[in-house]
Amino acid sequence: MPAGIRIDHLNHWFNRNDPPVLQDISVAVPPGQSLALVGESGCGKSTLLNMIAGMIRPTAGSIHIGQTRVLGPRPEWNIMFQHAALYPWLNVVDNVALGLEFAGIGKARRITAMDMLDRVGLRDKARSRPRDLSGGQQQRVALARSLVMSPSVLLLDEPFSALDTFTRTDLQDEVLGIVAEQGISLVQVTHDLDEAIIMGDRIGVMERSPGRIHALVDNRMTRPRRPGMPGFADMRDELLAAFGRARRSPSTPVTSTEAAPSMAVGL
Ligand SMILES: Nc1ncnc2c1ncn2[C@@H]1O[C@H](COP(=O)(O)OP(=O)(O)OP(=O)(O)O)[C@@H](O)[C@H]1O
Ligand SMILES: [Mg+2]
């Protein structure tokens, strides 16, 4: 069921003596919309994604998906990492169908799984074992496994970085198509500014230490977005400038004690 994401005044410390890993993050992603996150290594992108998925509890602030406050993971909030974690003893179609099996979806699950494999271009590999697939093919199986669950939220942590340009473009299109079709809220972390422009209706440029959203840029281009289209290079320049400013931004050491009053709303 479509459900937007809302993050309110989120703060997080892994270590109380360090600056916060994430500081005062507030952002919303409506159903069917996407947010791309970029920022230098270590700025907290994966941590934020894991928090939306309910895998890490923020020190303070809240995350809601639809009306539900995120307090732990749920099958309909789907996160996919850079490295596909497939079960080596199951063949490809069974890997894709596994979540449906856990969800108690019966006989139709193989057909659904095969349809999704078709969409990611891997129908002919259905009976193969993951070890007999290339890294990019394994990543596509993981994507099919995420999408087959009809998630309300899809969280992608650099999922396409190991793919060739053509496969990546196909999968970006496929993901955006399914996101729009099913009203999924998408958050995608990427190190590639072009990918951020293609995938993100909004693009969050993060700064590090403390990890903050330095700029939230509305994507002026409508889908489908392709490098070379009018306006694309301007968007890239704008993001590059914001990225540069975020890197130069002086970090303000804020300790957990100083920020203590706002932590009263913590989980
Ligand atoms: N479980 C943890 N315990 C302590 N510190 C952590 C933990 N996980 C992440 N960190 C620290 O939090 C910061 C943010 O890490 P995170 O993985 O979110 O960065 P990132 O933006 O995803 O980086 P990259 O682009 O390299 O993937 C880093 O300084 C990291 O060392
Ligand atoms: Mg990361």
PDB file of C-alpha atoms and ligand atoms in Angstrom:
ATOM      1  CA  MET A   1       0.000   0.000   0.000  1.00  0.00           C
ATOM      2  CA  PRO A   2       1.426   3.450  -0.852  1.00  0.00           C
ATOM      3  CA  ALA A   3       2.903   5.216   2.175  1.00  0.00           C
ATOM      4  CA  GLY A   4       5.186   8.229   2.231  1.00  0.00           C
ATOM      5  CA  ILE A   5       8.274   8.620   4.409  1.00  0.00           C
ATOM      6  CA  ARG A   6       8.570  11.466   6.919  1.00  0.00           C
ATOM      7  CA  ILE A   7      11.723  12.133   8.903  1.00  0.00           C
ATOM      8  CA  ASP A   8      11.521  14.723  11.691  1.00  0.00           C
ATOM      9  CA  HIS A   9      14.507  16.267  13.469  1.00  0.00           C
ATOM     10  CA  LEU A  10      16.532  13.087  13.442  1.00  0.00           C
ATOM     11  CA  ASN A  11      19.829  13.075  15.361  1.00  0.00           C
ATOM     12  CA  HIS A  12      22.156  10.186  15.889  1.00  0.00           C
ATOM     13  CA  TRP A  13      25.389   9.436  17.743  1.00  0.00           C
ATOM     14  CA  PHE A  14      27.257   6.173  17.587  1.00  0.00           C
ATOM     15  CA  ASN A  15      29.790   7.597  20.019  1.00  0.00           C
ATOM     16  CA  ARG A  16      28.805  10.384  22.388  1.00  0.00           C
ATOM     17  CA  ASN A  17      32.302  11.930  22.342  1.00  0.00           C
ATOM     18  CA  ASP A  18      32.191  12.489  18.574  1.00  0.00           C
ATOM     19  CA  PRO A  19      30.093  14.951  16.576  1.00  0.00           C
ATOM     20  CA  PRO A  20      26.701  13.475  15.695  1.00  0.00           C
ATOM     21  CA  VAL A  21      26.761  11.103  12.742  1.00  0.00           C
ATOM     22  CA  LEU A  22      23.425  12.640  11.690  1.00  0.00           C
ATOM     23  CA  GLN A  23      22.176  16.038  12.822  1.00  0.00           C
ATOM     24  CA  ASP A  24      18.718  17.533  12.542  1.00  0.00           C
ATOM     25  CA  ILE A  25      17.612  15.621   9.462  1.00  0.00           C
ATOM     26  CA  SER A  26      14.063  16.508   8.407  1.00  0.00           C
ATOM     27  CA  VAL A  27      12.786  15.434   5.003  1.00  0.00           C
ATOM     28  CA  ALA A  28       9.679  13.850   3.467  1.00  0.00           C
ATOM     29  CA  VAL A  29       9.265  11.567   0.462  1.00  0.00           C
ATOM     30  CA  PRO A  30       5.653  11.307  -0.774  1.00  0.00           C
ATOM     31  CA  PRO A  31       4.339   8.027  -2.267  1.00  0.00           C
ATOM     32  CA  GLY A  32       5.522   7.486  -5.846  1.00  0.00           C
ATOM     33  CA  GLN A  33       8.304  10.034  -5.357  1.00  0.00           C
ATOM     34  CA  SER A  34      12.023   9.587  -5.004  1.00  0.00           C
ATOM     35  CA  LEU A  35      14.841  11.165  -3.037  1.00  0.00           C
ATOM     36  CA  ALA A  36      18.446  10.666  -4.114  1.00  0.00           C
ATOM     37  CA  LEU A  37      21.150  11.151  -1.472  1.00  0.00           C
ATOM     38  CA  VAL A  38      24.698  12.150  -2.372  1.00  0.00           C
ATOM     39  CA  GLY A  39      27.583  13.189  -0.173  1.00  0.00           C
ATOM     40  CA  GLU A  40      31.165  12.328   0.598  1.00  0.00           C
ATOM     41  CA  SER A  41      32.099   8.992   2.069  1.00  0.00           C
ATOM     42  CA  GLY A  42      31.247   8.708   5.755  1.00  0.00           C
ATOM     43  CA  CYS A  43      28.611  11.475   5.822  1.00  0.00           C
ATOM     44  CA  GLY A  44      25.932   9.094   7.091  1.00  0.00           C
ATOM     45  CA  LYS A  45      23.967   8.090   3.972  1.00  0.00           C
ATOM     46  CA  SER A  46      23.878   4.356   4.738  1.00  0.00           C
ATOM     47  CA  THR A  47      23.151   5.036   8.398  1.00  0.00           C
ATOM     48  CA  LEU A  48      20.126   7.129   7.426  1.00  0.00           C
ATOM     49  CA  LEU A  49      18.910   4.436   5.021  1.00  0.00           C
ATOM     50  CA  ASN A  50      19.259   1.771   7.700  1.00  0.00           C
ATOM     51  CA  MET A  51      17.266   3.950  10.067  1.00  0.00           C
ATOM     52  CA  ILE A  52      14.417   4.350   7.579  1.00  0.00           C
ATOM     53  CA  ALA A  53      14.433   0.553   7.226  1.00  0.00           C
ATOM     54  CA  GLY A  54      14.127   0.250  11.007  1.00  0.00           C
ATOM     55  CA  MET A  55      17.488  -1.470  11.394  1.00  0.00           C
ATOM     56  CA  ILE A  56      19.084   1.252  13.546  1.00  0.00           C
ATOM     57  CA  ARG A  57      17.138   3.351  16.069  1.00  0.00           C
ATOM     58  CA  PRO A  58      17.949   7.067  15.897  1.00  0.00           C
ATOM     59  CA  THR A  59      19.143   8.654  19.151  1.00  0.00           C
ATOM     60  CA  ALA A  60      16.539  11.405  18.741  1.00  0.00           C
ATOM     61  CA  GLY A  61      13.780  12.418  16.383  1.00  0.00           C
ATOM     62  CA  SER A  62      11.368  10.208  14.484  1.00  0.00           C
ATOM     63  CA  ILE A  63      10.693   8.459  11.202  1.00  0.00           C
ATOM     64  CA  HIS A  64       7.174   7.669  10.019  1.00  0.00           C
ATOM     65  CA  ILE A  65       6.155   5.545   7.070  1.00  0.00           C
ATOM     66  CA  GLY A  66       2.551   6.394   6.366  1.00  0.00           C
ATOM     67  CA  GLN A  67       0.977   6.638   9.822  1.00  0.00           C
ATOM     68  CA  THR A  68       3.375   4.121  11.344  1.00  0.00           C
ATOM     69  CA  ARG A  69       6.355   5.204  13.417  1.00  0.00           C
ATOM     70  CA  VAL A  70       9.419   3.172  12.456  1.00  0.00           C
ATOM     71  CA  LEU A  71      10.518   1.162  15.491  1.00  0.00           C
ATOM     72  CA  GLY A  72      11.897  -1.919  13.708  1.00  0.00           C
ATOM     73  CA  PRO A  73      12.080  -3.531  10.265  1.00  0.00           C
ATOM     74  CA  ARG A  74       9.017  -4.680   8.319  1.00  0.00           C
ATOM     75  CA  PRO A  75       8.843  -6.751   5.110  1.00  0.00           C
ATOM     76  CA  GLU A  76       7.105  -3.937   3.204  1.00  0.00           C
ATOM     77  CA  TRP A  77       9.997  -1.558   3.922  1.00  0.00           C
ATOM     78  CA  ASN A  78      12.625  -2.934   1.650  1.00  0.00           C
ATOM     79  CA  ILE A  79      16.330  -2.147   1.712  1.00  0.00           C
ATOM     80  CA  MET A  80      18.816  -3.302  -0.892  1.00  0.00           C
ATOM     81  CA  PHE A  81      22.563  -2.988  -0.480  1.00  0.00           C
ATOM     82  CA  GLN A  82      25.486  -2.612  -2.843  1.00  0.00           C
ATOM     83  CA  HIS A  83      26.272  -6.320  -2.581  1.00  0.00           C
ATOM     84  CA  ALA A  84      23.511  -8.779  -3.352  1.00  0.00           C
ATOM     85  CA  ALA A  85      23.025 -11.143  -0.418  1.00  0.00           C
ATOM     86  CA  LEU A  86      21.555 -14.166  -2.189  1.00  0.00           C
ATOM     87  CA  TYR A  87      21.142 -17.633  -0.702  1.00  0.00           C
ATOM     88  CA  PRO A  88      23.753 -19.772  -2.511  1.00  0.00           C
ATOM     89  CA  TRP A  89      21.853 -23.037  -2.036  1.00  0.00           C
ATOM     90  CA  LEU A  90      18.689 -21.724  -3.739  1.00  0.00           C
ATOM     91  CA  ASN A  91      18.357 -21.193  -7.467  1.00  0.00           C
ATOM     92  CA  VAL A  92      17.561 -17.752  -8.856  1.00  0.00           C
ATOM     93  CA  VAL A  93      13.774 -18.024  -9.012  1.00  0.00           C
ATOM     94  CA  ASP A  94      13.613 -19.496  -5.501  1.00  0.00           C
ATOM     95  CA  ASN A  95      15.760 -16.633  -4.207  1.00  0.00           C
ATOM     96  CA  VAL A  96      13.293 -14.169  -5.717  1.00  0.00           C
ATOM     97  CA  ALA A  97      10.252 -16.097  -4.425  1.00  0.00           C
ATOM     98  CA  LEU A  98      11.595 -16.550  -0.889  1.00  0.00           C
ATOM     99  CA  GLY A  99      10.097 -13.357   0.545  1.00  0.00           C
ATOM    100  CA  LEU A 100       6.714 -14.261  -0.914  1.00  0.00           C
ATOM    101  CA  GLU A 101       6.982 -17.663   0.751  1.00  0.00           C
ATOM    102  CA  PHE A 102       7.736 -16.032   4.131  1.00  0.00           C
ATOM    103  CA  ALA A 103       4.749 -13.750   3.562  1.00  0.00           C
ATOM    104  CA  GLY A 104       2.563 -16.834   3.116  1.00  0.00           C
ATOM    105  CA  ILE A 105       1.854 -16.179  -0.554  1.00  0.00           C
ATOM    106  CA  GLY A 106       1.062 -19.551  -2.054  1.00  0.00           C
ATOM    107  CA  LYS A 107       1.227 -21.199  -5.428  1.00  0.00           C
ATOM    108  CA  ALA A 108       1.251 -18.041  -7.551  1.00  0.00           C
ATOM    109  CA  ARG A 109       4.600 -16.984  -6.126  1.00  0.00           C
ATOM    110  CA  ARG A 110       6.713 -18.737  -8.794  1.00  0.00           C
ATOM    111  CA  ILE A 111       4.753 -17.051 -11.577  1.00  0.00           C
ATOM    112  CA  THR A 112       5.138 -13.666  -9.857  1.00  0.00           C
ATOM    113  CA  ALA A 113       8.847 -14.322  -9.338  1.00  0.00           C
ATOM    114  CA  MET A 114       9.299 -15.324 -12.988  1.00  0.00           C
ATOM    115  CA  ASP A 115       7.482 -12.157 -14.141  1.00  0.00           C
ATOM    116  CA  MET A 116       9.819 -10.040 -12.062  1.00  0.00           C
ATOM    117  CA  LEU A 117      12.878 -11.908 -13.378  1.00  0.00           C
ATOM    118  CA  ASP A 118      11.584 -11.108 -16.840  1.00  0.00           C
ATOM    119  CA  ARG A 119      11.460  -7.404 -15.992  1.00  0.00           C
ATOM    120  CA  VAL A 120      15.095  -7.428 -14.905  1.00  0.00           C
ATOM    121  CA  GLY A 121      16.086  -9.470 -17.989  1.00  0.00           C
ATOM    122  CA  LEU A 122      16.960 -12.736 -16.250  1.00  0.00           C
ATOM    123  CA  ARG A 123      14.143 -15.162 -17.102  1.00  0.00           C
ATOM    124  CA  ASP A 124      16.654 -17.512 -18.765  1.00  0.00           C
ATOM    125  CA  LYS A 125      18.709 -17.725 -15.540  1.00  0.00           C
ATOM    126  CA  ALA A 126      15.800 -18.819 -13.339  1.00  0.00           C
ATOM    127  CA  ARG A 127      17.261 -22.280 -12.645  1.00  0.00           C
ATOM    128  CA  SER A 128      20.870 -21.135 -12.204  1.00  0.00           C
ATOM    129  CA  ARG A 129      22.605 -20.905  -8.846  1.00  0.00           C
ATOM    130  CA  PRO A 130      23.757 -17.430  -7.771  1.00  0.00           C
ATOM    131  CA  ARG A 131      27.454 -18.477  -8.005  1.00  0.00           C
ATOM    132  CA  ASP A 132      27.005 -19.072 -11.762  1.00  0.00           C
ATOM    133  CA  LEU A 133      25.866 -15.463 -12.313  1.00  0.00           C
ATOM    134  CA  SER A 134      27.980 -12.358 -12.823  1.00  0.00           C
ATOM    135  CA  GLY A 135      28.042  -9.709 -10.065  1.00  0.00           C
ATOM    136  CA  GLY A 136      25.676  -7.500 -12.051  1.00  0.00           C
ATOM    137  CA  GLN A 137      23.270 -10.377 -12.665  1.00  0.00           C
ATOM    138  CA  GLN A 138      23.278 -11.210  -8.956  1.00  0.00           C
ATOM    139  CA  GLN A 139      22.446  -7.586  -8.248  1.00  0.00           C
ATOM    140  CA  ARG A 140      19.505  -7.789 -10.651  1.00  0.00           C
ATOM    141  CA  VAL A 141      18.234 -10.908  -8.850  1.00  0.00           C
ATOM    142  CA  ALA A 142      18.417  -8.982  -5.566  1.00  0.00           C
ATOM    143  CA  LEU A 143      16.463  -6.140  -7.160  1.00  0.00           C
ATOM    144  CA  ALA A 144      13.814  -8.579  -8.439  1.00  0.00           C
ATOM    145  CA  ARG A 145      13.619 -10.044  -4.922  1.00  0.00           C
ATOM    146  CA  SER A 146      13.004  -6.559  -3.488  1.00  0.00           C
ATOM    147  CA  LEU A 147      10.432  -5.504  -6.063  1.00  0.00           C
ATOM    148  CA  VAL A 148       8.449  -8.751  -6.051  1.00  0.00           C
ATOM    149  CA  MET A 149       7.322  -7.974  -2.495  1.00  0.00           C
ATOM    150  CA  SER A 150       5.409  -4.881  -3.722  1.00  0.00           C
ATOM    151  CA  PRO A 151       7.151  -2.806  -1.047  1.00  0.00           C
ATOM    152  CA  SER A 152       5.657   0.503   0.076  1.00  0.00           C
ATOM    153  CA  VAL A 153       9.185   1.820   0.592  1.00  0.00           C
ATOM    154  CA  LEU A 154      12.295   0.961  -1.391  1.00  0.00           C
ATOM    155  CA  LEU A 155      15.706   1.942  -0.057  1.00  0.00           C
ATOM    156  CA  LEU A 156      18.627   1.452  -2.406  1.00  0.00           C
ATOM    157  CA  ASP A 157      22.222   1.811  -1.246  1.00  0.00           C
ATOM    158  CA  GLU A 158      24.376   2.201  -4.372  1.00  0.00           C
ATOM    159  CA  PRO A 159      22.718  -0.806  -6.021  1.00  0.00           C
ATOM    160  CA  PHE A 160      23.812  -0.113  -9.580  1.00  0.00           C
ATOM    161  CA  SER A 161      27.450   0.829  -9.098  1.00  0.00           C
ATOM    162  CA  ALA A 162      28.806  -2.500 -10.418  1.00  0.00           C
ATOM    163  CA  LEU A 163      26.679  -2.533 -13.581  1.00  0.00           C
ATOM    164  CA  ASP A 164      27.573  -1.560 -17.132  1.00  0.00           C
ATOM    165  CA  THR A 165      25.986   1.629 -18.494  1.00  0.00           C
ATOM    166  CA  PHE A 166      23.269  -0.098 -20.547  1.00  0.00           C
ATOM    167  CA  THR A 167      22.177  -2.514 -17.846  1.00  0.00           C
ATOM    168  CA  ARG A 168      22.200   0.325 -15.332  1.00  0.00           C
ATOM    169  CA  THR A 169      20.011   2.518 -17.541  1.00  0.00           C
ATOM    170  CA  ASP A 170      17.540  -0.347 -18.086  1.00  0.00           C
ATOM    171  CA  LEU A 171      17.298  -1.034 -14.367  1.00  0.00           C
ATOM    172  CA  GLN A 172      16.990   2.645 -13.449  1.00  0.00           C
ATOM    173  CA  ASP A 173      14.045   2.853 -15.878  1.00  0.00           C
ATOM    174  CA  GLU A 174      12.534  -0.346 -14.518  1.00  0.00           C
ATOM    175  CA  VAL A 175      12.803   0.828 -10.892  1.00  0.00           C
ATOM    176  CA  LEU A 176      11.346   4.275 -11.642  1.00  0.00           C
ATOM    177  CA  GLY A 177       8.515   2.660 -13.644  1.00  0.00           C
ATOM    178  CA  ILE A 178       7.612   0.314 -10.781  1.00  0.00           C
ATOM    179  CA  VAL A 179       7.944   3.111  -8.200  1.00  0.00           C
ATOM    180  CA  ALA A 180       5.456   5.277 -10.126  1.00  0.00           C
ATOM    181  CA  GLU A 181       3.148   2.337 -10.940  1.00  0.00           C
ATOM    182  CA  GLN A 182       2.915   1.079  -7.352  1.00  0.00           C
ATOM    183  CA  GLY A 183       3.223   4.406  -5.495  1.00  0.00           C
ATOM    184  CA  ILE A 184       6.443   3.322  -3.770  1.00  0.00           C
ATOM    185  CA  SER A 185       8.545   5.911  -1.883  1.00  0.00           C
ATOM    186  CA  LEU A 186      12.139   5.539  -3.046  1.00  0.00           C
ATOM    187  CA  VAL A 187      15.318   6.696  -1.341  1.00  0.00           C
ATOM    188  CA  GLN A 188      18.472   5.972  -3.279  1.00  0.00           C
ATOM    189  CA  VAL A 189      22.050   6.570  -2.196  1.00  0.00           C
ATOM    190  CA  THR A 190      24.494   7.070  -5.024  1.00  0.00           C
ATOM    191  CA  HIS A 191      27.969   8.450  -5.609  1.00  0.00           C
ATOM    192  CA  ASP A 192      27.118   9.268  -9.200  1.00  0.00           C
ATOM    193  CA  LEU A 193      25.607  12.736  -9.752  1.00  0.00           C
ATOM    194  CA  ASP A 194      24.096  11.703 -13.105  1.00  0.00           C
ATOM    195  CA  GLU A 195      22.371   8.803 -11.407  1.00  0.00           C
ATOM    196  CA  ALA A 196      21.111  11.153  -8.686  1.00  0.00           C
ATOM    197  CA  ILE A 197      19.554  13.381 -11.363  1.00  0.00           C
ATOM    198  CA  ILE A 198      18.027  10.406 -13.202  1.00  0.00           C
ATOM    199  CA  MET A 199      16.610   8.756 -10.073  1.00  0.00           C
ATOM    200  CA  GLY A 200      15.797  11.620  -7.702  1.00  0.00           C
ATOM    201  CA  ASP A 201      12.744  13.873  -7.926  1.00  0.00           C
ATOM    202  CA  ARG A 202      14.649  15.646  -5.167  1.00  0.00           C
ATOM    203  CA  ILE A 203      18.333  15.373  -4.421  1.00  0.00           C
ATOM    204  CA  GLY A 204      19.745  15.721  -0.922  1.00  0.00           C
ATOM    205  CA  VAL A 205      23.378  16.816  -0.823  1.00  0.00           C
ATOM    206  CA  MET A 206      24.849  15.818   2.533  1.00  0.00           C
ATOM    207  CA  GLU A 207      27.809  17.171   4.462  1.00  0.00           C
ATOM    208  CA  ARG A 208      29.743  15.193   7.033  1.00  0.00           C
ATOM    209  CA  SER A 209      30.762  15.428  10.644  1.00  0.00           C
ATOM    210  CA  PRO A 210      28.110  16.245  11.618  1.00  0.00           C
ATOM    211  CA  GLY A 211      26.074  14.537   8.878  1.00  0.00           C
ATOM    212  CA  ARG A 212      23.493  17.052   7.709  1.00  0.00           C
ATOM    213  CA  ILE A 213      21.455  17.704   4.608  1.00  0.00           C
ATOM    214  CA  HIS A 214      23.372  20.669   3.250  1.00  0.00           C
ATOM    215  CA  ALA A 215      21.019  21.282   0.318  1.00  0.00           C
ATOM    216  CA  LEU A 216      17.765  19.772  -0.874  1.00  0.00           C
ATOM    217  CA  VAL A 217      17.546  20.389  -4.596  1.00  0.00           C
ATOM    218  CA  ASP A 218      14.269  20.019  -6.515  1.00  0.00           C
ATOM    219  CA  ASN A 219      14.870  18.211  -9.775  1.00  0.00           C
ATOM    220  CA  ARG A 220      13.577  20.530 -12.477  1.00  0.00           C
ATOM    221  CA  MET A 221      13.632  17.781 -15.085  1.00  0.00           C
ATOM    222  CA  THR A 222      10.696  15.429 -15.502  1.00  0.00           C
ATOM    223  CA  ARG A 223      11.056  11.670 -15.930  1.00  0.00           C
ATOM    224  CA  PRO A 224      12.492  10.050 -17.969  1.00  0.00           C
ATOM    225  CA  ARG A 225      15.698  12.021 -17.437  1.00  0.00           C
ATOM    226  CA  ARG A 226      18.741  11.323 -19.582  1.00  0.00           C
ATOM    227  CA  PRO A 227      22.221  12.889 -19.657  1.00  0.00           C
ATOM    228  CA  GLY A 228      22.393  15.119 -22.714  1.00  0.00           C
ATOM    229  CA  MET A 229      18.803  16.336 -22.396  1.00  0.00           C
ATOM    230  CA  PRO A 230      18.382  20.116 -22.171  1.00  0.00           C
ATOM    231  CA  GLY A 231      18.779  21.190 -18.553  1.00  0.00           C
ATOM    232  CA  PHE A 232      20.675  18.080 -17.442  1.00  0.00           C
ATOM    233  CA  ALA A 233      24.118  19.699 -17.519  1.00  0.00           C
ATOM    234  CA  ASP A 234      22.775  22.698 -15.557  1.00  0.00           C
ATOM    235  CA  MET A 235      21.397  20.381 -12.879  1.00  0.00           C
ATOM    236  CA  ARG A 236      24.747  18.604 -12.691  1.00  0.00           C
ATOM    237  CA  ASP A 237      26.605  21.929 -12.325  1.00  0.00           C
ATOM    238  CA  GLU A 238      24.211  23.006  -9.578  1.00  0.00           C
ATOM    239  CA  LEU A 239      24.715  19.743  -7.685  1.00  0.00           C
ATOM    240  CA  LEU A 240      28.465  19.850  -8.146  1.00  0.00           C
ATOM    241  CA  ALA A 241      28.540  23.357  -6.680  1.00  0.00           C
ATOM    242  CA  ALA A 242      26.380  22.264  -3.713  1.00  0.00           C
ATOM    243  CA  PHE A 243      28.609  19.199  -3.245  1.00  0.00           C
ATOM    244  CA  GLY A 244      31.693  21.434  -3.197  1.00  0.00           C
ATOM    245  CA  ARG A 245      30.096  23.790  -0.648  1.00  0.00           C
ATOM    246  CA  ALA A 246      29.050  20.816   1.494  1.00  0.00           C
ATOM    247  CA  ARG A 247      32.655  19.556   1.530  1.00  0.00           C
ATOM    248  CA  ARG A 248      34.021  22.952   2.515  1.00  0.00           C
ATOM    249  CA  SER A 249      31.315  23.577   5.080  1.00  0.00           C
ATOM    250  CA  PRO A 250      33.008  24.115   8.452  1.00  0.00           C
ATOM    251  CA  SER A 251      31.925  21.373  10.788  1.00  0.00           C
ATOM    252  CA  THR A 252      30.408  22.663  13.992  1.00  0.00           C
ATOM    253  CA  PRO A 253      31.306  20.310  16.780  1.00  0.00           C
ATOM    254  CA  VAL A 254      28.001  19.755  18.550  1.00  0.00           C
ATOM    255  CA  THR A 255      28.145  17.286  21.394  1.00  0.00           C
ATOM    256  CA  SER A 256      25.269  15.134  22.520  1.00  0.00           C
ATOM    257  CA  THR A 257      25.123  17.104  25.786  1.00  0.00           C
ATOM    258  CA  GLU A 258      24.655  20.428  23.975  1.00  0.00           C
ATOM    259  CA  ALA A 259      21.846  18.938  21.918  1.00  0.00           C
ATOM    260  CA  ALA A 260      20.279  17.191  24.889  1.00  0.00           C
ATOM    261  CA  PRO A 261      16.971  19.167  25.024  1.00  0.00           C
ATOM    262  CA  SER A 262      15.884  17.968  21.578  1.00  0.00           C
ATOM    263  CA  MET A 263      16.766  14.400  22.565  1.00  0.00           C
ATOM    264  CA  ALA A 264      13.720  14.287  24.824  1.00  0.00           C
ATOM    265  CA  VAL A 265      11.711  13.113  21.813  1.00  0.00           C
ATOM    266  CA  GLY A 266      14.077  10.160  21.262  1.00  0.00           C
ATOM    267  CA  LEU A 267      12.866   6.598  20.876  1.00  0.00           C
TER     268      LEU A 267
HETATM  269  N1  LIG B   1      27.799   0.717  13.703  1.00  0.00           N
HETATM  270  C1  LIG B   1      28.600   1.786  13.752  1.00  0.00           C
HETATM  271  N2  LIG B   1      29.279   2.101  14.872  1.00  0.00           N
HETATM  272  C2  LIG B   1      30.060   3.199  14.948  1.00  0.00           C
HETATM  273  N3  LIG B   1      30.226   4.055  13.923  1.00  0.00           N
HETATM  274  C3  LIG B   1      29.587   3.795  12.768  1.00  0.00           C
HETATM  275  C4  LIG B   1      28.739   2.640  12.624  1.00  0.00           C
HETATM  276  N4  LIG B   1      28.231   2.653  11.356  1.00  0.00           N
HETATM  277  C5  LIG B   1      28.733   3.740  10.750  1.00  0.00           C
HETATM  278  N5  LIG B   1      29.543   4.422  11.589  1.00  0.00           N
HETATM  279  C6  LIG B   1      30.228   5.688  11.296  1.00  0.00           C
HETATM  280  O1  LIG B   1      29.248   6.630  10.928  1.00  0.00           O
HETATM  281  C7  LIG B   1      29.701   7.443   9.852  1.00  0.00           C
HETATM  282  C8  LIG B   1      28.738   7.345   8.702  1.00  0.00           C
HETATM  283  O2  LIG B   1      28.802   6.050   8.140  1.00  0.00           O
HETATM  284  P1  LIG B   1      27.925   5.631   6.888  1.00  0.00           P
HETATM  285  O3  LIG B   1      28.221   4.198   6.590  1.00  0.00           O
HETATM  286  O4  LIG B   1      26.514   5.989   7.142  1.00  0.00           O
HETATM  287  O5  LIG B   1      28.521   6.589   5.748  1.00  0.00           O
HETATM  288  P2  LIG B   1      28.181   6.679   4.197  1.00  0.00           P
HETATM  289  O6  LIG B   1      27.785   8.087   3.924  1.00  0.00           O
HETATM  290  O7  LIG B   1      27.234   5.611   3.821  1.00  0.00           O
HETATM  291  O8  LIG B   1      29.620   6.416   3.542  1.00  0.00           O
HETATM  292  P3  LIG B   1      30.009   5.673   2.170  1.00  0.00           P
HETATM  293  O9  LIG B   1      29.704   6.644   1.069  1.00  0.00           O
HETATM  294  O10 LIG B   1      31.470   5.426   2.322  1.00  0.00           O
HETATM  295  O11 LIG B   1      29.218   4.397   2.071  1.00  0.00           O
HETATM  296  C9  LIG B   1      31.111   6.971   9.535  1.00  0.00           C
HETATM  297  O12 LIG B   1      32.030   7.814  10.182  1.00  0.00           O
HETATM  298  C10 LIG B   1      31.161   5.577  10.109  1.00  0.00           C
HETATM  299  O13 LIG B   1      32.466   5.241  10.501  1.00  0.00           O
HETATM  300 MG    MG B   2      27.381   3.898   2.606  1.00  0.00          MG
END
